[in-house]
Amino acid sequence: MIDTIKNKIYNSKPFQDLENLLKTGQRHPIIIDNLYGSLTAFLAVKVFEERDSQVLLITTDKDSTEKFFDDCSLILGGNNVSLFGERPPKDVEILDVAAHVSQIETLKLLSSGTPVLTVASPYSIVSKVANPETFKKNIIEIHSNQIYDFQKLIDKLYDFNFQKKDFVEGCGDFAVRGGIIDIFPYIGSNPVRFEFFGNTVESIREFDILSQRSIRELQSASIVPDMKAPEDSGNRDVSIFNYLSDDAIIIIHEPEIINTEIEELHKENIPNIFDNKFLNDKIELFKRIVVSPIEKSHYTGESEALNFSSSSQPAFNGSVNKLVERLEQLTLDGYQTYLSCD
């Protein structure tokens, strides 16, 4: 079903026009009018597939970020899509670490130059992060059958503020039993078990945190610490944009709302974030696509405009009868209708 819908959409004239513009290599903004609903996710995926480069989709808030992440994952089949989550604004206990971990996972992908479609909120894109050099330097890569000093690994875990426990329970925990080190790094969904014989890594296995049973054997594993960017460090001017490759494309969804969201964050005195000027200066360094009907008037310089001529989905307020009436009318008007669900 999704491939059928995808092909229909991508063969339409607006998407064909977008494809042609992307092939020209021009760097001035592409302004998109009348793009509604999940079409923004289809556009982001189209750009990613067409360019095979890093793409950053900036949405209007946390909820829309998660929605577009789900949409892009569905359209791409779950591959090459990352969520740049939001860190808690203050030093509080993290009860749901998913967003926190997703930020670290995204930075690792971007720092390696991996082509990936990243979805981010206004708060996450103006958040200060560790500089890429420090981030990459502190990633520990361990391979099976490799010589790696057993005690040195334990010492590094302490240096990176991992917590030693009897059994790992969550990200940032590690446990030592004989020649075995269990580590729950800040990437991946499961902890990893390293079995040593002396200073030789005999095996690496991902395991289930509840049953302690092995899920799969790995040839290598990365241990990524929680890299913060404290105000008194040398990371004052570092954001996610420092991790993007030079040929990355940025898609800004409703920039006027994004700017307002960032202004509200500053009014709330959220620490360790940049302002709109910093953000706009960074964005202008990249090729960009702006999704907003009113944004066209903001550009007095050279730009390209595309009208996608879509309309927003009307609200049915739970009424099946209204849905049926709408579907009947669309059929009478000559539209093809696709209904999908999980």
PDB file of C-alpha atoms in Angstrom, residues 10 15 28 57 82-84 86 94 144 158 173 192 197 221 224 230 272 274 287 292:
ATOM      1  CA  TYR A  10       6.168  11.181  -6.474  1.00  0.00           C
ATOM      2  CA  PHE A  15       7.183  16.434  -6.955  1.00  0.00           C
ATOM      3  CA  HIS A  28      18.987  29.607  -3.015  1.00  0.00           C
ATOM      4  CA  LEU A  57      13.695  18.367   8.857  1.00  0.00           C
ATOM      5  CA  SER A  82      16.716   9.458  13.149  1.00  0.00           C
ATOM      6  CA  LEU A  83      14.966  11.487  15.833  1.00  0.00           C
ATOM      7  CA  PHE A  84      17.021  14.273  17.388  1.00  0.00           C
ATOM      8  CA  GLU A  86      15.065  16.947  23.406  1.00  0.00           C
ATOM      9  CA  ILE A  94      15.417  11.424  33.397  1.00  0.00           C
ATOM     10  CA  SER A 144      35.611  -9.154  18.644  1.00  0.00           C
ATOM     11  CA  TYR A 158      34.209   5.646  35.278  1.00  0.00           C
ATOM     12  CA  ASP A 173      25.084   1.479  33.759  1.00  0.00           C
ATOM     13  CA  VAL A 192      26.007  -5.291  25.401  1.00  0.00           C
ATOM     14  CA  PHE A 197      40.018 -13.736  28.219  1.00  0.00           C
ATOM     15  CA  ALA A 221      30.109  -2.466  19.320  1.00  0.00           C
ATOM     16  CA  VAL A 224      29.114   6.335  23.432  1.00  0.00           C
ATOM     17  CA  PRO A 230      28.260  22.766  30.063  1.00  0.00           C
ATOM     18  CA  ASN A 272      22.091  26.290  27.086  1.00  0.00           C
ATOM     19  CA  PHE A 274      20.860  29.700  21.079  1.00  0.00           C
ATOM     20  CA  LYS A 287      20.788  24.444   0.855  1.00  0.00           C
ATOM     21  CA  SER A 292       5.203  27.836   4.475  1.00  0.00           C
TER      22      SER A 292
END
